[in-house]
Amino acid sequence: MSDVASFTGVSVRRGKATVLSEVNLTLPAGQIIGLLGPSGAGKSTIMRALVGVQSKVSGTVSVLGLPAGSASLATRVAYSTQASSVFDDLNVRQNLEFARTMIGAPAERVDAVLGEVGLTEYANQKVENLSGGQRNRVSLAIAMLGSPELLILDEPTVGLDPVLRAEIWTIFRQLANTGKTLLVSSHVMDEAERCDRLIFVRDGRVIANDTLANILLTTNSTSAENAFLALARKQVA
């Protein structure tokens, strides 16, 4: 399968406001896809629609060949929200064991994902004693427990310093190299350079869906931020 998900004519209304407007896009398999835009642009709505938990969706959202939210996608798609998904008073292993039980993942997945995110030596430490970067790795490990084909990560590097952000992105690249697809939302434009493909969102509309190289070329820009601004001005005009 070349695409893991698609949106066809997808719109979402909240009260009288349109938060997504006629979105058409596809997510190619085995890539890191950056979902970039300012707060309130519609990024979280797109992610929630993919998981099948967004209400008042018109149009069609398909994930791995099935309607978004289908029961059989429970372990094939993982969604890590910006809000904390870990318990501070439990250690790392206990957090993973609890999550594993909830989704019915095999017991051996706990040690496997601890190794994949570099937390094996911290397995018995309480989460409240971890650094921000390590805490984010715990959330990522929980998302990986079911061996998902698609990982949807909402602002996974928010609040991290450049060194910790680089470490997290190294893990993302390793996951993509194994064939997994990652949709990573961010409002930090320099993270665009770490993605294989970019989706720029503004005011509920997709204003770009291409590689960074092509976006820079078509906007005659030298950075993702300048390209976004150029596209935003064009949208207003």
PDB file of N, CA, C and O in Angstrom, residues 160-234:
ATOM      1  N   LEU A 160      11.076  21.242  24.475  1.00  0.00           N
ATOM      2  CA  LEU A 160      12.385  20.596  24.586  1.00  0.00           C
ATOM      3  C   LEU A 160      13.483  21.504  24.035  1.00  0.00           C
ATOM      4  O   LEU A 160      13.264  22.253  23.083  1.00  0.00           O
ATOM      5  N   ASP A 161      14.686  21.381  24.624  1.00  0.00           N
ATOM      6  CA  ASP A 161      15.804  22.155  24.096  1.00  0.00           C
ATOM      7  C   ASP A 161      16.295  21.501  22.803  1.00  0.00           C
ATOM      8  O   ASP A 161      15.916  20.364  22.474  1.00  0.00           O
ATOM      9  N   PRO A 162      17.130  22.199  22.022  1.00  0.00           N
ATOM     10  CA  PRO A 162      17.552  21.680  20.710  1.00  0.00           C
ATOM     11  C   PRO A 162      18.203  20.301  20.761  1.00  0.00           C
ATOM     12  O   PRO A 162      18.010  19.491  19.844  1.00  0.00           O
ATOM     13  N   VAL A 163      18.975  20.007  21.820  1.00  0.00           N
ATOM     14  CA  VAL A 163      19.646  18.711  21.912  1.00  0.00           C
ATOM     15  C   VAL A 163      18.620  17.590  22.084  1.00  0.00           C
ATOM     16  O   VAL A 163      18.675  16.556  21.400  1.00  0.00           O
ATOM     17  N   LEU A 164      17.658  17.792  22.985  1.00  0.00           N
ATOM     18  CA  LEU A 164      16.637  16.772  23.217  1.00  0.00           C
ATOM     19  C   LEU A 164      15.731  16.614  22.005  1.00  0.00           C
ATOM     20  O   LEU A 164      15.320  15.506  21.664  1.00  0.00           O
ATOM     21  N   ARG A 165      15.421  17.721  21.343  1.00  0.00           N
ATOM     22  CA  ARG A 165      14.616  17.640  20.129  1.00  0.00           C
ATOM     23  C   ARG A 165      15.332  16.792  19.082  1.00  0.00           C
ATOM     24  O   ARG A 165      14.717  15.966  18.405  1.00  0.00           O
ATOM     25  N   ALA A 166      16.641  16.995  18.941  1.00  0.00           N
ATOM     26  CA  ALA A 166      17.404  16.220  17.959  1.00  0.00           C
ATOM     27  C   ALA A 166      17.371  14.734  18.289  1.00  0.00           C
ATOM     28  O   ALA A 166      17.277  13.886  17.390  1.00  0.00           O
ATOM     29  N   GLU A 167      17.446  14.397  19.576  1.00  0.00           N
ATOM     30  CA  GLU A 167      17.398  12.992  19.990  1.00  0.00           C
ATOM     31  C   GLU A 167      16.055  12.362  19.635  1.00  0.00           C
ATOM     32  O   GLU A 167      15.994  11.222  19.146  1.00  0.00           O
ATOM     33  N   ILE A 168      14.973  13.090  19.877  1.00  0.00           N
ATOM     34  CA  ILE A 168      13.641  12.577  19.559  1.00  0.00           C
ATOM     35  C   ILE A 168      13.496  12.376  18.053  1.00  0.00           C
ATOM     36  O   ILE A 168      12.968  11.350  17.583  1.00  0.00           O
ATOM     37  N   TRP A 169      13.996  13.320  17.268  1.00  0.00           N
ATOM     38  CA  TRP A 169      13.882  13.204  15.817  1.00  0.00           C
ATOM     39  C   TRP A 169      14.738  12.060  15.273  1.00  0.00           C
ATOM     40  O   TRP A 169      14.388  11.446  14.255  1.00  0.00           O
ATOM     41  N   THR A 170      15.821  11.744  15.947  1.00  0.00           N
ATOM     42  CA  THR A 170      16.614  10.573  15.548  1.00  0.00           C
ATOM     43  C   THR A 170      15.787   9.301  15.693  1.00  0.00           C
ATOM     44  O   THR A 170      15.819   8.409  14.830  1.00  0.00           O
ATOM     45  N   ILE A 171      15.020   9.208  16.768  1.00  0.00           N
ATOM     46  CA  ILE A 171      14.143   8.049  16.969  1.00  0.00           C
ATOM     47  C   ILE A 171      13.070   8.010  15.888  1.00  0.00           C
ATOM     48  O   ILE A 171      12.762   6.949  15.336  1.00  0.00           O
ATOM     49  N   PHE A 172      12.507   9.172  15.561  1.00  0.00           N
ATOM     50  CA  PHE A 172      11.494   9.219  14.503  1.00  0.00           C
ATOM     51  C   PHE A 172      12.046   8.668  13.192  1.00  0.00           C
ATOM     52  O   PHE A 172      11.384   7.894  12.493  1.00  0.00           O
ATOM     53  N   ARG A 173      13.281   9.074  12.864  1.00  0.00           N
ATOM     54  CA  ARG A 173      13.875   8.622  11.605  1.00  0.00           C
ATOM     55  C   ARG A 173      14.109   7.114  11.624  1.00  0.00           C
ATOM     56  O   ARG A 173      13.873   6.429  10.619  1.00  0.00           O
ATOM     57  N   GLN A 174      14.531   6.596  12.756  1.00  0.00           N
ATOM     58  CA  GLN A 174      14.741   5.156  12.872  1.00  0.00           C
ATOM     59  C   GLN A 174      13.432   4.401  12.659  1.00  0.00           C
ATOM     60  O   GLN A 174      13.398   3.350  12.001  1.00  0.00           O
ATOM     61  N   LEU A 175      12.337   4.940  13.188  1.00  0.00           N
ATOM     62  CA  LEU A 175      11.028   4.305  13.015  1.00  0.00           C
ATOM     63  C   LEU A 175      10.594   4.339  11.551  1.00  0.00           C
ATOM     64  O   LEU A 175      10.098   3.347  11.014  1.00  0.00           O
ATOM     65  N   ALA A 176      10.784   5.470  10.902  1.00  0.00           N
ATOM     66  CA  ALA A 176      10.419   5.585   9.487  1.00  0.00           C
ATOM     67  C   ALA A 176      11.246   4.630   8.638  1.00  0.00           C
ATOM     68  O   ALA A 176      10.748   4.065   7.653  1.00  0.00           O
ATOM     69  N   ASN A 177      12.494   4.435   9.022  1.00  0.00           N
ATOM     70  CA  ASN A 177      13.363   3.530   8.265  1.00  0.00           C
ATOM     71  C   ASN A 177      12.892   2.081   8.339  1.00  0.00           C
ATOM     72  O   ASN A 177      13.285   1.254   7.520  1.00  0.00           O
ATOM     73  N   THR A 178      12.071   1.754   9.342  1.00  0.00           N
ATOM     74  CA  THR A 178      11.514   0.399   9.447  1.00  0.00           C
ATOM     75  C   THR A 178      10.201   0.263   8.683  1.00  0.00           C
ATOM     76  O   THR A 178       9.575  -0.800   8.705  1.00  0.00           O
ATOM     77  N   GLY A 179       9.764   1.339   8.029  1.00  0.00           N
ATOM     78  CA  GLY A 179       8.542   1.294   7.228  1.00  0.00           C
ATOM     79  C   GLY A 179       7.334   1.938   7.863  1.00  0.00           C
ATOM     80  O   GLY A 179       6.260   1.986   7.257  1.00  0.00           O
ATOM     81  N   LYS A 180       7.475   2.441   9.087  1.00  0.00           N
ATOM     82  CA  LYS A 180       6.341   3.083   9.746  1.00  0.00           C
ATOM     83  C   LYS A 180       6.142   4.492   9.183  1.00  0.00           C
ATOM     84  O   LYS A 180       7.081   5.138   8.722  1.00  0.00           O
ATOM     85  N   THR A 181       4.911   4.963   9.249  1.00  0.00           N
ATOM     86  CA  THR A 181       4.588   6.323   8.841  1.00  0.00           C
ATOM     87  C   THR A 181       4.343   7.157  10.088  1.00  0.00           C
ATOM     88  O   THR A 181       3.625   6.732  10.988  1.00  0.00           O
ATOM     89  N   LEU A 182       4.940   8.334  10.123  1.00  0.00           N
ATOM     90  CA  LEU A 182       4.761   9.231  11.259  1.00  0.00           C
ATOM     91  C   LEU A 182       4.177  10.548  10.775  1.00  0.00           C
ATOM     92  O   LEU A 182       4.709  11.174   9.854  1.00  0.00           O
ATOM     93  N   LEU A 183       3.081  10.956  11.390  1.00  0.00           N
ATOM     94  CA  LEU A 183       2.521  12.287  11.170  1.00  0.00           C
ATOM     95  C   LEU A 183       2.834  13.094  12.425  1.00  0.00           C
ATOM     96  O   LEU A 183       2.326  12.797  13.504  1.00  0.00           O
ATOM     97  N   VAL A 184       3.690  14.094  12.279  1.00  0.00           N
ATOM     98  CA  VAL A 184       4.209  14.838  13.424  1.00  0.00           C
ATOM     99  C   VAL A 184       3.772  16.298  13.303  1.00  0.00           C
ATOM    100  O   VAL A 184       4.155  16.990  12.362  1.00  0.00           O
ATOM    101  N   SER A 185       2.968  16.761  14.247  1.00  0.00           N
ATOM    102  CA  SER A 185       2.531  18.155  14.206  1.00  0.00           C
ATOM    103  C   SER A 185       3.514  19.034  14.962  1.00  0.00           C
ATOM    104  O   SER A 185       4.148  18.608  15.938  1.00  0.00           O
ATOM    105  N   SER A 186       3.630  20.258  14.494  1.00  0.00           N
ATOM    106  CA  SER A 186       4.535  21.212  15.138  1.00  0.00           C
ATOM    107  C   SER A 186       4.186  22.610  14.662  1.00  0.00           C
ATOM    108  O   SER A 186       3.635  22.799  13.577  1.00  0.00           O
ATOM    109  N   HIS A 187       4.512  23.593  15.500  1.00  0.00           N
ATOM    110  CA  HIS A 187       4.422  24.980  15.054  1.00  0.00           C
ATOM    111  C   HIS A 187       5.818  25.566  14.887  1.00  0.00           C
ATOM    112  O   HIS A 187       5.974  26.745  14.605  1.00  0.00           O
ATOM    113  N   VAL A 188       6.855  24.712  15.056  1.00  0.00           N
ATOM    114  CA  VAL A 188       8.252  25.138  14.915  1.00  0.00           C
ATOM    115  C   VAL A 188       8.686  24.855  13.479  1.00  0.00           C
ATOM    116  O   VAL A 188       8.884  23.702  13.093  1.00  0.00           O
ATOM    117  N   MET A 189       8.833  25.897  12.693  1.00  0.00           N
ATOM    118  CA  MET A 189       9.057  25.718  11.268  1.00  0.00           C
ATOM    119  C   MET A 189      10.395  25.075  10.925  1.00  0.00           C
ATOM    120  O   MET A 189      10.509  24.411   9.891  1.00  0.00           O
ATOM    121  N   ASP A 190      11.403  25.217  11.774  1.00  0.00           N
ATOM    122  CA  ASP A 190      12.688  24.618  11.407  1.00  0.00           C
ATOM    123  C   ASP A 190      12.658  23.089  11.481  1.00  0.00           C
ATOM    124  O   ASP A 190      13.540  22.411  10.951  1.00  0.00           O
ATOM    125  N   GLU A 191      11.612  22.536  12.113  1.00  0.00           N
ATOM    126  CA  GLU A 191      11.481  21.082  12.135  1.00  0.00           C
ATOM    127  C   GLU A 191      11.062  20.541  10.768  1.00  0.00           C
ATOM    128  O   GLU A 191      11.130  19.332  10.524  1.00  0.00           O
ATOM    129  N   ALA A 192      10.639  21.428   9.879  1.00  0.00           N
ATOM    130  CA  ALA A 192      10.264  21.012   8.532  1.00  0.00           C
ATOM    131  C   ALA A 192      11.424  20.332   7.822  1.00  0.00           C
ATOM    132  O   ALA A 192      11.229  19.427   7.003  1.00  0.00           O
ATOM    133  N   GLU A 193      12.651  20.761   8.128  1.00  0.00           N
ATOM    134  CA  GLU A 193      13.823  20.208   7.455  1.00  0.00           C
ATOM    135  C   GLU A 193      14.055  18.745   7.820  1.00  0.00           C
ATOM    136  O   GLU A 193      14.799  18.049   7.130  1.00  0.00           O
ATOM    137  N   ARG A 194      13.434  18.264   8.875  1.00  0.00           N
ATOM    138  CA  ARG A 194      13.619  16.884   9.315  1.00  0.00           C
ATOM    139  C   ARG A 194      12.567  15.939   8.712  1.00  0.00           C
ATOM    140  O   ARG A 194      12.628  14.732   8.951  1.00  0.00           O
ATOM    141  N   CYS A 195      11.630  16.493   7.958  1.00  0.00           N
ATOM    142  CA  CYS A 195      10.508  15.701   7.437  1.00  0.00           C
ATOM    143  C   CYS A 195      10.723  15.339   5.967  1.00  0.00           C
ATOM    144  O   CYS A 195      11.387  16.056   5.220  1.00  0.00           O
ATOM    145  N   ASP A 196      10.124  14.226   5.561  1.00  0.00           N
ATOM    146  CA  ASP A 196      10.159  13.815   4.161  1.00  0.00           C
ATOM    147  C   ASP A 196       9.129  14.576   3.344  1.00  0.00           C
ATOM    148  O   ASP A 196       9.317  14.792   2.138  1.00  0.00           O
ATOM    149  N   ARG A 197       8.047  14.935   4.001  1.00  0.00           N
ATOM    150  CA  ARG A 197       6.957  15.638   3.322  1.00  0.00           C
ATOM    151  C   ARG A 197       6.312  16.593   4.322  1.00  0.00           C
ATOM    152  O   ARG A 197       6.340  16.344   5.532  1.00  0.00           O
ATOM    153  N   LEU A 198       5.718  17.672   3.799  1.00  0.00           N
ATOM    154  CA  LEU A 198       5.127  18.681   4.663  1.00  0.00           C
ATOM    155  C   LEU A 198       3.688  18.965   4.275  1.00  0.00           C
ATOM    156  O   LEU A 198       3.341  18.994   3.087  1.00  0.00           O
ATOM    157  N   ILE A 199       2.877  19.154   5.304  1.00  0.00           N
ATOM    158  CA  ILE A 199       1.523  19.649   5.112  1.00  0.00           C
ATOM    159  C   ILE A 199       1.431  20.956   5.902  1.00  0.00           C
ATOM    160  O   ILE A 199       1.561  20.951   7.130  1.00  0.00           O
ATOM    161  N   PHE A 200       1.259  22.062   5.198  1.00  0.00           N
ATOM    162  CA  PHE A 200       1.084  23.362   5.834  1.00  0.00           C
ATOM    163  C   PHE A 200      -0.415  23.629   5.982  1.00  0.00           C
ATOM    164  O   PHE A 200      -1.176  23.487   5.020  1.00  0.00           O
ATOM    165  N   VAL A 201      -0.818  24.013   7.188  1.00  0.00           N
ATOM    166  CA  VAL A 201      -2.229  24.270   7.464  1.00  0.00           C
ATOM    167  C   VAL A 201      -2.389  25.671   8.031  1.00  0.00           C
ATOM    168  O   VAL A 201      -1.610  26.095   8.897  1.00  0.00           O
ATOM    169  N   ARG A 202      -3.391  26.378   7.538  1.00  0.00           N
ATOM    170  CA  ARG A 202      -3.695  27.719   8.058  1.00  0.00           C
ATOM    171  C   ARG A 202      -5.187  27.968   7.934  1.00  0.00           C
ATOM    172  O   ARG A 202      -5.770  27.737   6.886  1.00  0.00           O
ATOM    173  N   ASP A 203      -5.782  28.415   9.020  1.00  0.00           N
ATOM    174  CA  ASP A 203      -7.209  28.746   9.038  1.00  0.00           C
ATOM    175  C   ASP A 203      -8.076  27.612   8.496  1.00  0.00           C
ATOM    176  O   ASP A 203      -9.027  27.832   7.731  1.00  0.00           O
ATOM    177  N   GLY A 204      -7.734  26.381   8.874  1.00  0.00           N
ATOM    178  CA  GLY A 204      -8.556  25.243   8.501  1.00  0.00           C
ATOM    179  C   GLY A 204      -8.385  24.762   7.083  1.00  0.00           C
ATOM    180  O   GLY A 204      -9.140  23.901   6.623  1.00  0.00           O
ATOM    181  N   ARG A 205      -7.397  25.280   6.387  1.00  0.00           N
ATOM    182  CA  ARG A 205      -7.162  24.878   4.999  1.00  0.00           C
ATOM    183  C   ARG A 205      -5.728  24.372   4.826  1.00  0.00           C
ATOM    184  O   ARG A 205      -4.803  24.897   5.458  1.00  0.00           O
ATOM    185  N   VAL A 206      -5.567  23.377   3.975  1.00  0.00           N
ATOM    186  CA  VAL A 206      -4.231  22.903   3.614  1.00  0.00           C
ATOM    187  C   VAL A 206      -3.716  23.817   2.514  1.00  0.00           C
ATOM    188  O   VAL A 206      -4.303  23.886   1.427  1.00  0.00           O
ATOM    189  N   ILE A 207      -2.629  24.540   2.797  1.00  0.00           N
ATOM    190  CA  ILE A 207      -2.097  25.483   1.811  1.00  0.00           C
ATOM    191  C   ILE A 207      -0.860  24.935   1.108  1.00  0.00           C
ATOM    192  O   ILE A 207      -0.366  25.551   0.159  1.00  0.00           O
ATOM    193  N   ALA A 208      -0.356  23.787   1.544  1.00  0.00           N
ATOM    194  CA  ALA A 208       0.739  23.103   0.847  1.00  0.00           C
ATOM    195  C   ALA A 208       0.775  21.660   1.289  1.00  0.00           C
ATOM    196  O   ALA A 208       0.506  21.351   2.453  1.00  0.00           O
ATOM    197  N   ASN A 209       1.122  20.773   0.363  1.00  0.00           N
ATOM    198  CA  ASN A 209       1.258  19.349   0.654  1.00  0.00           C
ATOM    199  C   ASN A 209       2.285  18.795  -0.320  1.00  0.00           C
ATOM    200  O   ASN A 209       1.943  18.345  -1.414  1.00  0.00           O
ATOM    201  N   ASP A 210       3.562  18.869   0.070  1.00  0.00           N
ATOM    202  CA  ASP A 210       4.633  18.521  -0.864  1.00  0.00           C
ATOM    203  C   ASP A 210       5.935  18.360  -0.075  1.00  0.00           C
ATOM    204  O   ASP A 210       5.958  18.517   1.141  1.00  0.00           O
ATOM    205  N   THR A 211       7.007  18.070  -0.777  1.00  0.00           N
ATOM    206  CA  THR A 211       8.324  18.043  -0.135  1.00  0.00           C
ATOM    207  C   THR A 211       8.777  19.470   0.135  1.00  0.00           C
ATOM    208  O   THR A 211       8.326  20.424  -0.526  1.00  0.00           O
ATOM    209  N   LEU A 212       9.682  19.621   1.083  1.00  0.00           N
ATOM    210  CA  LEU A 212      10.206  20.953   1.390  1.00  0.00           C
ATOM    211  C   LEU A 212      10.881  21.544   0.160  1.00  0.00           C
ATOM    212  O   LEU A 212      10.707  22.735  -0.148  1.00  0.00           O
ATOM    213  N   ALA A 213      11.649  20.731  -0.565  1.00  0.00           N
ATOM    214  CA  ALA A 213      12.358  21.232  -1.743  1.00  0.00           C
ATOM    215  C   ALA A 213      11.388  21.821  -2.762  1.00  0.00           C
ATOM    216  O   ALA A 213      11.627  22.912  -3.306  1.00  0.00           O
ATOM    217  N   ASN A 214      10.293  21.122  -3.007  1.00  0.00           N
ATOM    218  CA  ASN A 214       9.320  21.614  -3.987  1.00  0.00           C
ATOM    219  C   ASN A 214       8.590  22.861  -3.488  1.00  0.00           C
ATOM    220  O   ASN A 214       8.304  23.774  -4.267  1.00  0.00           O
ATOM    221  N   ILE A 215       8.298  22.889  -2.190  1.00  0.00           N
ATOM    222  CA  ILE A 215       7.620  24.067  -1.626  1.00  0.00           C
ATOM    223  C   ILE A 215       8.524  25.294  -1.716  1.00  0.00           C
ATOM    224  O   ILE A 215       8.074  26.393  -2.072  1.00  0.00           O
ATOM    225  N   LEU A 216       9.802  25.112  -1.410  1.00  0.00           N
ATOM    226  CA  LEU A 216      10.748  26.234  -1.512  1.00  0.00           C
ATOM    227  C   LEU A 216      10.856  26.715  -2.953  1.00  0.00           C
ATOM    228  O   LEU A 216      10.934  27.924  -3.220  1.00  0.00           O
ATOM    229  N   LEU A 217      10.857  25.774  -3.878  1.00  0.00           N
ATOM    230  CA  LEU A 217      10.991  26.130  -5.297  1.00  0.00           C
ATOM    231  C   LEU A 217       9.776  26.905  -5.789  1.00  0.00           C
ATOM    232  O   LEU A 217       9.924  27.951  -6.453  1.00  0.00           O
ATOM    233  N   THR A 218       8.593  26.417  -5.451  1.00  0.00           N
ATOM    234  CA  THR A 218       7.378  27.064  -5.967  1.00  0.00           C
ATOM    235  C   THR A 218       7.105  28.413  -5.310  1.00  0.00           C
ATOM    236  O   THR A 218       6.411  29.253  -5.893  1.00  0.00           O
ATOM    237  N   THR A 219       7.640  28.626  -4.109  1.00  0.00           N
ATOM    238  CA  THR A 219       7.425  29.914  -3.428  1.00  0.00           C
ATOM    239  C   THR A 219       8.634  30.832  -3.532  1.00  0.00           C
ATOM    240  O   THR A 219       8.612  31.949  -3.010  1.00  0.00           O
ATOM    241  N   ASN A 220       9.689  30.348  -4.198  1.00  0.00           N
ATOM    242  CA  ASN A 220      10.924  31.119  -4.340  1.00  0.00           C
ATOM    243  C   ASN A 220      11.442  31.558  -2.973  1.00  0.00           C
ATOM    244  O   ASN A 220      11.797  32.724  -2.757  1.00  0.00           O
ATOM    245  N   SER A 221      11.468  30.586  -2.034  1.00  0.00           N
ATOM    246  CA  SER A 221      11.865  30.879  -0.661  1.00  0.00           C
ATOM    247  C   SER A 221      13.132  30.117  -0.290  1.00  0.00           C
ATOM    248  O   SER A 221      13.525  29.163  -0.964  1.00  0.00           O
ATOM    249  N   THR A 222      13.750  30.556   0.801  1.00  0.00           N
ATOM    250  CA  THR A 222      14.973  29.901   1.273  1.00  0.00           C
ATOM    251  C   THR A 222      14.774  29.177   2.597  1.00  0.00           C
ATOM    252  O   THR A 222      15.696  28.550   3.098  1.00  0.00           O
ATOM    253  N   SER A 223      13.592  29.270   3.172  1.00  0.00           N
ATOM    254  CA  SER A 223      13.316  28.578   4.437  1.00  0.00           C
ATOM    255  C   SER A 223      11.850  28.194   4.496  1.00  0.00           C
ATOM    256  O   SER A 223      10.999  28.780   3.789  1.00  0.00           O
ATOM    257  N   ALA A 224      11.548  27.211   5.333  1.00  0.00           N
ATOM    258  CA  ALA A 224      10.159  26.775   5.494  1.00  0.00           C
ATOM    259  C   ALA A 224       9.290  27.907   6.033  1.00  0.00           C
ATOM    260  O   ALA A 224       8.137  28.074   5.615  1.00  0.00           O
ATOM    261  N   GLU A 225       9.843  28.696   6.945  1.00  0.00           N
ATOM    262  CA  GLU A 225       9.064  29.799   7.516  1.00  0.00           C
ATOM    263  C   GLU A 225       8.698  30.819   6.448  1.00  0.00           C
ATOM    264  O   GLU A 225       7.551  31.260   6.366  1.00  0.00           O
ATOM    265  N   ASN A 226       9.682  31.196   5.606  1.00  0.00           N
ATOM    266  CA  ASN A 226       9.396  32.160   4.550  1.00  0.00           C
ATOM    267  C   ASN A 226       8.398  31.591   3.541  1.00  0.00           C
ATOM    268  O   ASN A 226       7.540  32.311   3.029  1.00  0.00           O
ATOM    269  N   ALA A 227       8.519  30.305   3.257  1.00  0.00           N
ATOM    270  CA  ALA A 227       7.579  29.665   2.334  1.00  0.00           C
ATOM    271  C   ALA A 227       6.168  29.691   2.899  1.00  0.00           C
ATOM    272  O   ALA A 227       5.199  29.976   2.181  1.00  0.00           O
ATOM    273  N   PHE A 228       6.042  29.380   4.197  1.00  0.00           N
ATOM    274  CA  PHE A 228       4.723  29.400   4.828  1.00  0.00           C
ATOM    275  C   PHE A 228       4.124  30.797   4.759  1.00  0.00           C
ATOM    276  O   PHE A 228       2.937  30.961   4.437  1.00  0.00           O
ATOM    277  N   LEU A 229       4.931  31.815   5.046  1.00  0.00           N
ATOM    278  CA  LEU A 229       4.436  33.192   5.008  1.00  0.00           C
ATOM    279  C   LEU A 229       3.988  33.581   3.603  1.00  0.00           C
ATOM    280  O   LEU A 229       2.964  34.236   3.426  1.00  0.00           O
ATOM    281  N   ALA A 230       4.760  33.145   2.607  1.00  0.00           N
ATOM    282  CA  ALA A 230       4.394  33.442   1.225  1.00  0.00           C
ATOM    283  C   ALA A 230       3.064  32.797   0.857  1.00  0.00           C
ATOM    284  O   ALA A 230       2.201  33.413   0.221  1.00  0.00           O
ATOM    285  N   LEU A 231       2.878  31.555   1.273  1.00  0.00           N
ATOM    286  CA  LEU A 231       1.634  30.846   0.983  1.00  0.00           C
ATOM    287  C   LEU A 231       0.458  31.440   1.747  1.00  0.00           C
ATOM    288  O   LEU A 231      -0.650  31.512   1.238  1.00  0.00           O
ATOM    289  N   ALA A 232       0.726  31.870   2.983  1.00  0.00           N
ATOM    290  CA  ALA A 232      -0.325  32.494   3.789  1.00  0.00           C
ATOM    291  C   ALA A 232      -0.775  33.811   3.174  1.00  0.00           C
ATOM    292  O   ALA A 232      -1.972  34.106   3.119  1.00  0.00           O
ATOM    293  N   ARG A 233       0.186  34.602   2.693  1.00  0.00           N
ATOM    294  CA  ARG A 233      -0.177  35.873   2.042  1.00  0.00           C
ATOM    295  C   ARG A 233      -0.976  35.611   0.766  1.00  0.00           C
ATOM    296  O   ARG A 233      -1.938  36.326   0.468  1.00  0.00           O
ATOM    297  N   LYS A 234      -0.586  34.573   0.038  1.00  0.00           N
ATOM    298  CA  LYS A 234      -1.312  34.220  -1.183  1.00  0.00           C
ATOM    299  C   LYS A 234      -2.725  33.779  -0.866  1.00  0.00           C
ATOM    300  O   LYS A 234      -3.683  34.115  -1.580  1.00  0.00           O
TER     301      LYS A 234
END
